[in-house]
mmCIF file of C-alpha atoms in Angstrom:
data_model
loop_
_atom_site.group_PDB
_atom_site.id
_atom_site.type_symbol
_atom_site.label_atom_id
_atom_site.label_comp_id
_atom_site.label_asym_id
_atom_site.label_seq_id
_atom_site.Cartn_x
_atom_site.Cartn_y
_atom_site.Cartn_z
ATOM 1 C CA UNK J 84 -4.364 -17.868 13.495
ATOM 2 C CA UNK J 85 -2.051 -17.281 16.145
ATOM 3 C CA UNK J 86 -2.586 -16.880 20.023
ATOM 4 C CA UNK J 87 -4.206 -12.810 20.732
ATOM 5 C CA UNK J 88 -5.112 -12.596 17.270
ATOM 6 C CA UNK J 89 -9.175 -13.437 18.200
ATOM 7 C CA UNK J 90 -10.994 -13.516 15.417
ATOM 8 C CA UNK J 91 -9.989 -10.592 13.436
ATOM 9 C CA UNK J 92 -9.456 -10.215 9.900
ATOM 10 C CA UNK J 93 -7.074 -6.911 10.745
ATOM 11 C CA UNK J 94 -4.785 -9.634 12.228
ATOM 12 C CA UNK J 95 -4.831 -11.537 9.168
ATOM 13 C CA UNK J 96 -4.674 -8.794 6.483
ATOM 14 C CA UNK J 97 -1.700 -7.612 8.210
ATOM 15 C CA UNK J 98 0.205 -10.991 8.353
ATOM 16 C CA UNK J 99 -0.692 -11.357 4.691
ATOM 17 C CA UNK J 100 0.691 -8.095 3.519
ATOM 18 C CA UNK J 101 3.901 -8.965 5.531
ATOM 19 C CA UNK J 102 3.869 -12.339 3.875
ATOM 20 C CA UNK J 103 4.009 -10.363 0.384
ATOM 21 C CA UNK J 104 6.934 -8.886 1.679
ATOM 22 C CA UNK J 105 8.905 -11.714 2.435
ATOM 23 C CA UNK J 106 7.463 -14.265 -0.376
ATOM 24 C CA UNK J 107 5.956 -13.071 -3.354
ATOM 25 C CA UNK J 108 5.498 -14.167 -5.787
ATOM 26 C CA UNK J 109 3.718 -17.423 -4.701
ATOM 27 C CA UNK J 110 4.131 -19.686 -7.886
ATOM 28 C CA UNK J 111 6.894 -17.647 -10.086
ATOM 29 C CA UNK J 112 9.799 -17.083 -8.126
ATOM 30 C CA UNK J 113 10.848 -14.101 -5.731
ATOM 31 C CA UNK J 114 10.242 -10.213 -7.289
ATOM 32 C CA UNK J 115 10.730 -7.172 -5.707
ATOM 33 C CA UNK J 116 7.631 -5.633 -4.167
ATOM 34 C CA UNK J 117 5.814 -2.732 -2.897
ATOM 35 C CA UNK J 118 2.371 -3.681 -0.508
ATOM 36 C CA UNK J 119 -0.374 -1.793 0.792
ATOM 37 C CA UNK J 120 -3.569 -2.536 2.504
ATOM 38 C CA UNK J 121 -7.415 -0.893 2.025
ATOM 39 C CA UNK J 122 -6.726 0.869 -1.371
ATOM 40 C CA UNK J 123 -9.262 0.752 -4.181
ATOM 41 C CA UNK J 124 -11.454 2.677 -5.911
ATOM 42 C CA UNK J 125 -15.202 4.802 -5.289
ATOM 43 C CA UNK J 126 -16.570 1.027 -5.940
ATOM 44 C CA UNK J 127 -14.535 -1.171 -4.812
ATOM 45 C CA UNK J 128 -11.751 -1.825 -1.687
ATOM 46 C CA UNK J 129 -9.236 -4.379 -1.904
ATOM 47 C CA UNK J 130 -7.783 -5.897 1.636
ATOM 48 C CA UNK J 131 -3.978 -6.137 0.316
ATOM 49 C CA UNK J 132 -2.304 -4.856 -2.966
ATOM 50 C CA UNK J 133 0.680 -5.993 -4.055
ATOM 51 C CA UNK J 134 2.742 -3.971 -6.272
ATOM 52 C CA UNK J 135 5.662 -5.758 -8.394
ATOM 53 C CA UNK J 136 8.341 -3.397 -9.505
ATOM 54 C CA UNK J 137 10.961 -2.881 -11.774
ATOM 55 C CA UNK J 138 13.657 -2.079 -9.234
ATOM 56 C CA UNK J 139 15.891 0.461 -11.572
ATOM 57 C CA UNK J 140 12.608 2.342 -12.011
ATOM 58 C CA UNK J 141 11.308 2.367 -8.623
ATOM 59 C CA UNK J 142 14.652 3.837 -7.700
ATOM 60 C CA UNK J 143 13.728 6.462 -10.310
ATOM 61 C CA UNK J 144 10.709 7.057 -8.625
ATOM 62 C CA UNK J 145 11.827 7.219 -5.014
ATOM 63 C CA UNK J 146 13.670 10.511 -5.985
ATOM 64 C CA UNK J 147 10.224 12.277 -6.293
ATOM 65 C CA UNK J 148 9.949 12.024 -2.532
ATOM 66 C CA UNK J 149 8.511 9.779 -0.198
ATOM 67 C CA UNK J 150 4.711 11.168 -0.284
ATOM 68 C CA UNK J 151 2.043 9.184 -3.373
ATOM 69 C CA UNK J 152 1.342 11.826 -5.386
ATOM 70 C CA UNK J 153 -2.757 12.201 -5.938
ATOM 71 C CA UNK J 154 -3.724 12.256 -9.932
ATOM 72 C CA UNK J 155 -3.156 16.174 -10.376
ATOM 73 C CA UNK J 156 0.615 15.620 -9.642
ATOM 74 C CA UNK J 157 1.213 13.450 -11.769
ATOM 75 C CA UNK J 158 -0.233 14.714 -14.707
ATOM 76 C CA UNK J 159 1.760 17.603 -13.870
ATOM 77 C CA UNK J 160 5.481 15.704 -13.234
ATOM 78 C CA UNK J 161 4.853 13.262 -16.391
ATOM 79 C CA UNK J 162 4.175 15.715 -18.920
ATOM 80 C CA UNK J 163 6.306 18.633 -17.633
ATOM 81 C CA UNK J 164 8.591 19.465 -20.613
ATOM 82 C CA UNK J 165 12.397 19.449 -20.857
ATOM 83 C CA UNK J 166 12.882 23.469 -20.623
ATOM 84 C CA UNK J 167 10.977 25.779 -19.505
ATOM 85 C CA UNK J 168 7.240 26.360 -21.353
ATOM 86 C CA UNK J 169 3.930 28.309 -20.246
ATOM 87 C CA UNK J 170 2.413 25.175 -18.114
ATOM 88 C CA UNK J 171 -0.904 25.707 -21.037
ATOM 89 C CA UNK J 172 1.410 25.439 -23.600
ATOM 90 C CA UNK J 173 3.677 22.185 -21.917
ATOM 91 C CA UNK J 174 -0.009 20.496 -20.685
ATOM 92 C CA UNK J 175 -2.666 18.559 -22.527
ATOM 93 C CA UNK J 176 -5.512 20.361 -21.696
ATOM 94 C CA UNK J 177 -7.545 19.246 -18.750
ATOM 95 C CA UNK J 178 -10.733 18.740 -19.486
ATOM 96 C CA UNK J 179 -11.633 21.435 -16.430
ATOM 97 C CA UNK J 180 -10.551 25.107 -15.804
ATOM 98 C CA UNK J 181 -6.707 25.825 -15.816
ATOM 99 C CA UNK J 182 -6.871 26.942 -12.471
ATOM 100 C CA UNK J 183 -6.723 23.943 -11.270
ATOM 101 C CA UNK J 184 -3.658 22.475 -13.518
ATOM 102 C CA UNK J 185 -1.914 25.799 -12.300
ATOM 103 C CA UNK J 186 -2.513 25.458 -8.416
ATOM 104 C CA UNK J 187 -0.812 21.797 -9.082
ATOM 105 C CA UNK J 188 2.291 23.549 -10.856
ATOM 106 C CA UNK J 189 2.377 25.197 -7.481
ATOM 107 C CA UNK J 190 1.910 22.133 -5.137
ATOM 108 C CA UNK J 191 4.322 20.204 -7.632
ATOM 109 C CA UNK J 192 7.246 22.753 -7.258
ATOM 110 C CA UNK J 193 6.992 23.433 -3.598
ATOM 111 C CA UNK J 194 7.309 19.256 -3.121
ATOM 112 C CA UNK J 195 10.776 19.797 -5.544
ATOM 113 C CA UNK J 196 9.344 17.454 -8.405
ATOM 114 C CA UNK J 197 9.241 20.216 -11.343
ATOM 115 C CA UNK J 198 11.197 23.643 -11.588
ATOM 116 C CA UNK J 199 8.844 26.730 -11.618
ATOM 117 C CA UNK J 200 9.734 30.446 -12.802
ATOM 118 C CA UNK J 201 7.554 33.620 -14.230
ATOM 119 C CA UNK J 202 7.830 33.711 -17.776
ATOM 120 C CA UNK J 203 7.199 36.712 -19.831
ATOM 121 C CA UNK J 204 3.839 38.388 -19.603
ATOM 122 C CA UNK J 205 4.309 36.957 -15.747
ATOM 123 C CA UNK J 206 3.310 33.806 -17.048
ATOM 124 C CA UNK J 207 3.890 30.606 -15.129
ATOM 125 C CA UNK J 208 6.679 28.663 -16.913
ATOM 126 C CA UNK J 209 7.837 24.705 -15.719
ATOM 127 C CA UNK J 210 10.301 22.374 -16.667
ATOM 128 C CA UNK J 211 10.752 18.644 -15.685
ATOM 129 C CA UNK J 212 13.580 17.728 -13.281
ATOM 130 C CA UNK J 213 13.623 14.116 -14.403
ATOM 131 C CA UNK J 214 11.156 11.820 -15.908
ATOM 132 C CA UNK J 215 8.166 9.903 -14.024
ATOM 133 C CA UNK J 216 9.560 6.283 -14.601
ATOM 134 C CA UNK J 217 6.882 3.527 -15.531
ATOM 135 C CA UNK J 218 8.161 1.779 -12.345
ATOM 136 C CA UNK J 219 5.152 -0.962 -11.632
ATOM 137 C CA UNK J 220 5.276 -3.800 -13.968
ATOM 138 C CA UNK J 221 2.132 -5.717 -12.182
ATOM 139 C CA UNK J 222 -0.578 -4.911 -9.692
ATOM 140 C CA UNK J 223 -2.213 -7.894 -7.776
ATOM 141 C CA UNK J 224 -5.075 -7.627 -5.586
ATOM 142 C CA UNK J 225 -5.966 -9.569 -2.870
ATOM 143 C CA UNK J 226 -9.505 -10.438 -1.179
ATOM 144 C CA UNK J 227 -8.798 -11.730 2.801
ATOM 145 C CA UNK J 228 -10.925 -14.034 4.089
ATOM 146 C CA UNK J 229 -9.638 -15.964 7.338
ATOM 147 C CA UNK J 230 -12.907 -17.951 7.561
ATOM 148 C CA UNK J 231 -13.780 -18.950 3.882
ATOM 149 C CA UNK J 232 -17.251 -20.675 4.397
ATOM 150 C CA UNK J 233 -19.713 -21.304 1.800
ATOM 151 C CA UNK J 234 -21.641 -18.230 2.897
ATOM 152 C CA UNK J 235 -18.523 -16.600 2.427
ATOM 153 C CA UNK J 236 -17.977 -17.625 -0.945
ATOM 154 C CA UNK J 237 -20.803 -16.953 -1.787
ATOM 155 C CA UNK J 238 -20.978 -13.359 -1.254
ATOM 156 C CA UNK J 239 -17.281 -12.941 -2.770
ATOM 157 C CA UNK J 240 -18.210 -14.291 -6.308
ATOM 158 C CA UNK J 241 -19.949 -10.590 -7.182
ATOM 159 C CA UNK J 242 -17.229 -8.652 -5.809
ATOM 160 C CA UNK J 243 -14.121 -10.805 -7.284
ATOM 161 C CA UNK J 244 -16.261 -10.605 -10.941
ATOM 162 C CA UNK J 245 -15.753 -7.008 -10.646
ATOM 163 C CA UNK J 246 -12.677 -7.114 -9.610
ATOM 164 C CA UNK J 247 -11.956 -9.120 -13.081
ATOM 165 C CA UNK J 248 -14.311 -6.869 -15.171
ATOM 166 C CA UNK J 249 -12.181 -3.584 -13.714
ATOM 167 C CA UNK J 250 -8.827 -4.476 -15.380
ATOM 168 C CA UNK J 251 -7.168 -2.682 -13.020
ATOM 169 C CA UNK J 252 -4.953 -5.699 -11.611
ATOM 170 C CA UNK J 253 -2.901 -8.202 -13.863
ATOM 171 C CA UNK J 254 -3.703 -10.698 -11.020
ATOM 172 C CA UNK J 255 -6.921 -11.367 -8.699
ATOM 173 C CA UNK J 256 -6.394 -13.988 -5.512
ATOM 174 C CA UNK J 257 -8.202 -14.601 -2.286
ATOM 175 C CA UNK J 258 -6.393 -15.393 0.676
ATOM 176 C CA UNK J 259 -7.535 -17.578 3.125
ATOM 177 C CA UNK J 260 -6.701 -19.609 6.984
ATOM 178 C CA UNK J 261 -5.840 -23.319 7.116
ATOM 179 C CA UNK J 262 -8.242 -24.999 9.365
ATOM 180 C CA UNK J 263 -6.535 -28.734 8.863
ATOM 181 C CA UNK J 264 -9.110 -29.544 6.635
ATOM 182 C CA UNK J 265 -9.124 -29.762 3.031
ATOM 183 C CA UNK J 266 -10.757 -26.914 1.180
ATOM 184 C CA UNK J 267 -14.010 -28.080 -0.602
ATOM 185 C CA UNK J 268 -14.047 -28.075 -3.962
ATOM 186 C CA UNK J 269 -17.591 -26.691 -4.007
ATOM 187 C CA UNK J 270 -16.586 -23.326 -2.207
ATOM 188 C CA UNK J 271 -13.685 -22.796 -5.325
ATOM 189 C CA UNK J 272 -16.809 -23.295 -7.751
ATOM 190 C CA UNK J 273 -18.702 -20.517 -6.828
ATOM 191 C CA UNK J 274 -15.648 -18.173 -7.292
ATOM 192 C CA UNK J 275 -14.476 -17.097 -10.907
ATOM 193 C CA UNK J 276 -11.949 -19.635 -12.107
ATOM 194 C CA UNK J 277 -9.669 -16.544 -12.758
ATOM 195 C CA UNK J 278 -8.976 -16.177 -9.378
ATOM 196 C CA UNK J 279 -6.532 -17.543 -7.453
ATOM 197 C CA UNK J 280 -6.790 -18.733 -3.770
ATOM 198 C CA UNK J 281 -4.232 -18.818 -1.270
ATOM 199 C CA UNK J 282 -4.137 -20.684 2.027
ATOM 200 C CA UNK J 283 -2.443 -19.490 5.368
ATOM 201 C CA UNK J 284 -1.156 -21.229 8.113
ATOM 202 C CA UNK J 285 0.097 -18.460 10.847
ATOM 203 C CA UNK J 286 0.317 -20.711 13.665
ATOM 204 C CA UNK J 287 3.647 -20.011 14.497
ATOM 205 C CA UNK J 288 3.443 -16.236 12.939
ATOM 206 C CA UNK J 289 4.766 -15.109 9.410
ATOM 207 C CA UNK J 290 7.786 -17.054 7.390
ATOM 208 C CA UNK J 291 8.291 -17.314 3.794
ATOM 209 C CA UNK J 292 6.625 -21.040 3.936
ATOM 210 C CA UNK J 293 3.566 -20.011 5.887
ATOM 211 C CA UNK J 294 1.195 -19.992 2.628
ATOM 212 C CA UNK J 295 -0.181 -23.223 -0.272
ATOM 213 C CA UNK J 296 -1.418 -22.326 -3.502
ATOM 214 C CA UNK J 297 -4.644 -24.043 -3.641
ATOM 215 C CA UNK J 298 -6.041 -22.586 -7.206
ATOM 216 C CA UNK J 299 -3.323 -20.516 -9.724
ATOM 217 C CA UNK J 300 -4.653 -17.205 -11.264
ATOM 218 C CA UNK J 301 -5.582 -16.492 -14.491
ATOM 219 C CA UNK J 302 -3.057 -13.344 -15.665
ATOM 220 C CA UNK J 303 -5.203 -10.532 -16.948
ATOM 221 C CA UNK J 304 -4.887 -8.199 -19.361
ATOM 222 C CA UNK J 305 -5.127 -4.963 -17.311
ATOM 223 C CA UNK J 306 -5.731 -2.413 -20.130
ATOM 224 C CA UNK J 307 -8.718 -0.912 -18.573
ATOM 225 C CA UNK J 308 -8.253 2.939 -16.836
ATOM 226 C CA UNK J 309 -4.746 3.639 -16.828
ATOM 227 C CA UNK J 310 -4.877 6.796 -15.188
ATOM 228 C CA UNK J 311 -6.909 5.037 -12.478
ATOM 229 C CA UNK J 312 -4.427 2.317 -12.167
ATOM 230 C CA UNK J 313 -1.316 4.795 -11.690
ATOM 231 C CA UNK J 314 -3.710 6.697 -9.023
ATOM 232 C CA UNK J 315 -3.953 3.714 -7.006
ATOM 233 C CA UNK J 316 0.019 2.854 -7.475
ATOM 234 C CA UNK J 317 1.026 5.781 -6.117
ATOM 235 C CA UNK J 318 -1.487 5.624 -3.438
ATOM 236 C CA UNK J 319 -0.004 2.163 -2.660
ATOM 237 C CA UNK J 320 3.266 4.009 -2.893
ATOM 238 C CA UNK J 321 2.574 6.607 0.270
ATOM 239 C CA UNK J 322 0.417 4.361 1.862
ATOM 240 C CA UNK J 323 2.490 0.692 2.067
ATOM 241 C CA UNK J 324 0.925 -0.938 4.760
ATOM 242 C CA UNK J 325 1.971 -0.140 8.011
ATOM 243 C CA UNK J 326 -0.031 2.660 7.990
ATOM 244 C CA UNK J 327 -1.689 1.758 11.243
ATOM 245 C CA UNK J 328 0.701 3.880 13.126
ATOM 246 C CA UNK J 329 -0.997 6.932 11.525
ATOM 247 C CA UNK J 330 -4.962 5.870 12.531
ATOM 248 C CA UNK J 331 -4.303 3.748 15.666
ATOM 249 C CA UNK J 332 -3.011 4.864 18.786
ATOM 250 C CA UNK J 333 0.311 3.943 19.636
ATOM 251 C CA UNK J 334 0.686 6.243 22.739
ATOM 252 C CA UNK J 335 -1.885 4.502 24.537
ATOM 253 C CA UNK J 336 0.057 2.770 27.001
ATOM 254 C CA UNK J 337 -1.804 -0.855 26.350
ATOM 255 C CA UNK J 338 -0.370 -0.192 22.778
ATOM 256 C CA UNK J 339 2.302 -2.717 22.104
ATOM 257 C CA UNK J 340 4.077 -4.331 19.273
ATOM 258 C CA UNK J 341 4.151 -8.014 19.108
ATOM 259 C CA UNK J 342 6.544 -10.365 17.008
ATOM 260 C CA UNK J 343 4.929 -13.050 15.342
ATOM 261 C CA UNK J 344 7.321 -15.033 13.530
ATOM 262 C CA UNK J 345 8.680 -12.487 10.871
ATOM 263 C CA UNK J 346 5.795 -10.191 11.185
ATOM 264 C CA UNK J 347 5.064 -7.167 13.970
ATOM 265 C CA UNK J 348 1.337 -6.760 15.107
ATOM 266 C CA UNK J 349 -0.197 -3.928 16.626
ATOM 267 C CA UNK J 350 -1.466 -5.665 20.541
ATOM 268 C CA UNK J 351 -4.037 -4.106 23.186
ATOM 269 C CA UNK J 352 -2.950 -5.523 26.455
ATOM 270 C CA UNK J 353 -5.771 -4.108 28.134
ATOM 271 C CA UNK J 354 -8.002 -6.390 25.430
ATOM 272 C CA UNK J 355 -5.693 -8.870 25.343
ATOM 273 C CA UNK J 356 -6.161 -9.119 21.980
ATOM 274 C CA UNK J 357 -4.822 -7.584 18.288
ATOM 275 C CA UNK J 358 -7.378 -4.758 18.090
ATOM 276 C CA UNK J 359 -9.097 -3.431 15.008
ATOM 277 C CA UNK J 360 -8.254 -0.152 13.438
ATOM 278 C CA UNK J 361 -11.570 1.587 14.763
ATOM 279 C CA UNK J 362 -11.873 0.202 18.183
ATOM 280 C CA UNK J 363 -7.764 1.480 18.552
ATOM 281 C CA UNK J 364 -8.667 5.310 19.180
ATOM 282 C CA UNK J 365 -8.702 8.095 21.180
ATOM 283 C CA UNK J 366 -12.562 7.221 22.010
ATOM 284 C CA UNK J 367 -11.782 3.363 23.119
ATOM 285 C CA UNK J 368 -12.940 3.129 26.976
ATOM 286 C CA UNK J 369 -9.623 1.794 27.351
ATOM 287 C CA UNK J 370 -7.301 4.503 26.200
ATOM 288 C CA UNK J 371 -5.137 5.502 28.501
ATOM 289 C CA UNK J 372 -2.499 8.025 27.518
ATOM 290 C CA UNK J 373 1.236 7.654 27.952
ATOM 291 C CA UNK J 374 2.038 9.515 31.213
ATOM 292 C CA UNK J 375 4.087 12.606 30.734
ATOM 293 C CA UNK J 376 6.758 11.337 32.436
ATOM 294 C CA UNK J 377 7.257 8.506 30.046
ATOM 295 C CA UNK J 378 8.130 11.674 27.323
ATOM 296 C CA UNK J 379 10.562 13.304 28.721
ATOM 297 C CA UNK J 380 14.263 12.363 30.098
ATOM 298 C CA UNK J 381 14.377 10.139 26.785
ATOM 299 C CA UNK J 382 13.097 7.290 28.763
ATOM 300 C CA UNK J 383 12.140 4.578 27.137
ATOM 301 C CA UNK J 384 12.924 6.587 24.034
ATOM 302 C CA UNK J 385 13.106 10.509 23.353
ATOM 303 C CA UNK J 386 9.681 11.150 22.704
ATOM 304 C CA UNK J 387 7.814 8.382 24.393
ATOM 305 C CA UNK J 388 6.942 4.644 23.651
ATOM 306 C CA UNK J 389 4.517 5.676 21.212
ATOM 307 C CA UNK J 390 6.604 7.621 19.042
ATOM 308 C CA UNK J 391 9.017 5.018 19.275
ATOM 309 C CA UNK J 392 6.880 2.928 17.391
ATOM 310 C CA UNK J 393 5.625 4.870 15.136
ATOM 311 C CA UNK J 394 9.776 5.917 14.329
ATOM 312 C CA UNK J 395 10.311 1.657 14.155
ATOM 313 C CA UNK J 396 6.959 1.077 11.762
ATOM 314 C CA UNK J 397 8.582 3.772 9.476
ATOM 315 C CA UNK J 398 11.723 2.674 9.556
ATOM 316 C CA UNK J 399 10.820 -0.892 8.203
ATOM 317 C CA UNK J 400 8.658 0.398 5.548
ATOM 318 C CA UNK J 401 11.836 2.439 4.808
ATOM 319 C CA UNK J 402 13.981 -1.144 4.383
ATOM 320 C CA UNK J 403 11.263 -2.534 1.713
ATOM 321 C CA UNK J 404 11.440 0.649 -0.084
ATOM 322 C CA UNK J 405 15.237 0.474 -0.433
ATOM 323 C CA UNK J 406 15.289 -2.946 -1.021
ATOM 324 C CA UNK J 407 12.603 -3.254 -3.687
ATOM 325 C CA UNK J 408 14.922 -0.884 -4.966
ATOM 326 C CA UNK J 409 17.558 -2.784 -5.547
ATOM 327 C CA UNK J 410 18.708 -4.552 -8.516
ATOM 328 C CA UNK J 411 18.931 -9.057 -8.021
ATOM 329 C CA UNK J 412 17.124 -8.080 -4.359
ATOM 330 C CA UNK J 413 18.827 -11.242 -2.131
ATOM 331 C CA UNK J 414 15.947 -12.872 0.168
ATOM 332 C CA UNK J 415 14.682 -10.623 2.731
ATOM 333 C CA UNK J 416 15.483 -11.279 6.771
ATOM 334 C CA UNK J 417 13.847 -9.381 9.640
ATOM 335 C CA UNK J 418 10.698 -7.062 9.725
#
């Protein structure tokens, strides 16, 4: 894969969802994009999700704030009225006690995405401040698999049928690394021919070219749960996928950040290695906290080396916001 990246599929899952960034789509042409990593449903996880968006619309949607908002919001912020109306009377009804639509009135207004008053009778009134836009126009999902064996393949056919049989994504692919060799036709046979398959060459780190389309997907229909879908869009949304400066530890002081081409990987220099997500904590017998000393008198940075990073890792999943954002989005540079 690249020299330190051992033989995890962290490492890999991560240069793929920067990939995304940089390159997708990989047979039609450039789109704007939104990615996230480990999202899914009670059944089913997928590695990378790639979210292609209207830009005008995700615009629309970045003014409802920052945070993915869970199902209960959004039933809340799409079908609040124009003027003000008793939330029972504004709502379809549930399907389970009001109580619960009314505590989300309450989350929804103090997170300034609906206006909230007391109505006669001291009823709880709401009003819209602006419509939920219908911002993602297709939903890809993405199985990685560095090593694709036989073995491999074998035990992906079940979980990529499902995949197809959720209609939840308008595309299915798996992703997986070049070895040199040429990919036998017998491992694409056990796989559903509606699945595309993507090869990876990180050698030299992440760039635009790094990836071959070795089968093309089938596009799907994607008219199966829509609520379901929109959940895990706007859990892709607050998520993205440099979320590993929330559930690693970047304050560790073997934590580092390492370039690899146009990509930045999380590094253990006490493993010498990219470490997974679980072995990067608190109970790792190599954590070693940041001294004090390195948080105070703004040295390296005010805060400490580990907040530093976490500041950097938000700030570039600020950039892809703004640019997916952005109507005729020019070819993206940096990371």
């Amino acid at each position: 894969m690249f020299p330190g990246a051992g033989d995890s599929e962290f490492a890999f899952e991560l240069l793929v969802s920067r990939w995304a960034e940089l390159a997708w789509h990989p047979t039609d042409g450039e789109r704007p994009v939104l990615v996230a990593r480990q999202l899914g449903t009670k059944r089913r996880r997928w590695d990378t999700v790639v979210l292609e968006v209207d830009p005008e619309a995700f615009a629309e949607r970045r003014l409802f704030g920052e945070r993915g908002l869970d199902m209960d919001l959004i039933r809340v912020v799409r079908d609040a009225p124009a003027e003000f109306e008793w939330y029972r009377d504004a709502l379809p009804h549930p399907g389970f006690p009001w109580r619960y639509v009314r505590a989300a009135v309450h989350r929804a207004a103090g997170r300034d995405l609906i206006e909230k008053r007391r109505g006669p009778h001291d009823r709880v009134e709401l009003r819209r401040l602006r419509e939920y836009p219908d911002w993602v126009e297709r939903v890809a999902v993405v199985e990685n698999k560095p090593d694709l064996d036989a073995s491999a393949a074998s035990a992906l056919a079940d979980q990529l049928r499902h995949d197809l049989d959720a209609d939840l994504a308008d595309e299915v692919w798996v992703a997986t690394g070049a070895t040199g060799k040429r990919v036998s036709p017998a491992l694409l046979e056990d796989m559903p021919v509606e699945v595309g398959v993507l090869e990876f060459d990180f050698a030299d780190g992440v760039d635009a070219d790094a990836a071959e389309v070795l089968w093309h997907p089938t596009r799907l229909d994607a008219d199966g749960d829509a609520d379901k879908r929109l959940e895990l869009t706007e859990r892709a949304y607050g998520k993205g996928w440099r979320s590993f400066r929330e559930t690693m530890r970047p304050d560790c002081r073997h934590f580092e950040l390492r370039r690899e081409g146009r990509a930045m990987v999380p590094y253990c220099a006490a493993k010498g290695r990219v470490p997974t997500g679980a072995e990067c904590s608190g109970n790792c017998p190599e954590f070693s906290p940041e001294p004090p000393q390195w948080r105070t008198n703004g040295w390296p940075v005010e805060g400490g080396p580990g907040k530093g990073i976490r500041a950097l890792l938000s700030r570039r999943r600020e950039r892809e916001r703004e640019r997916a954002g952005e109507p005729g989005t020019a070819e993206r540079t940096g990371n």
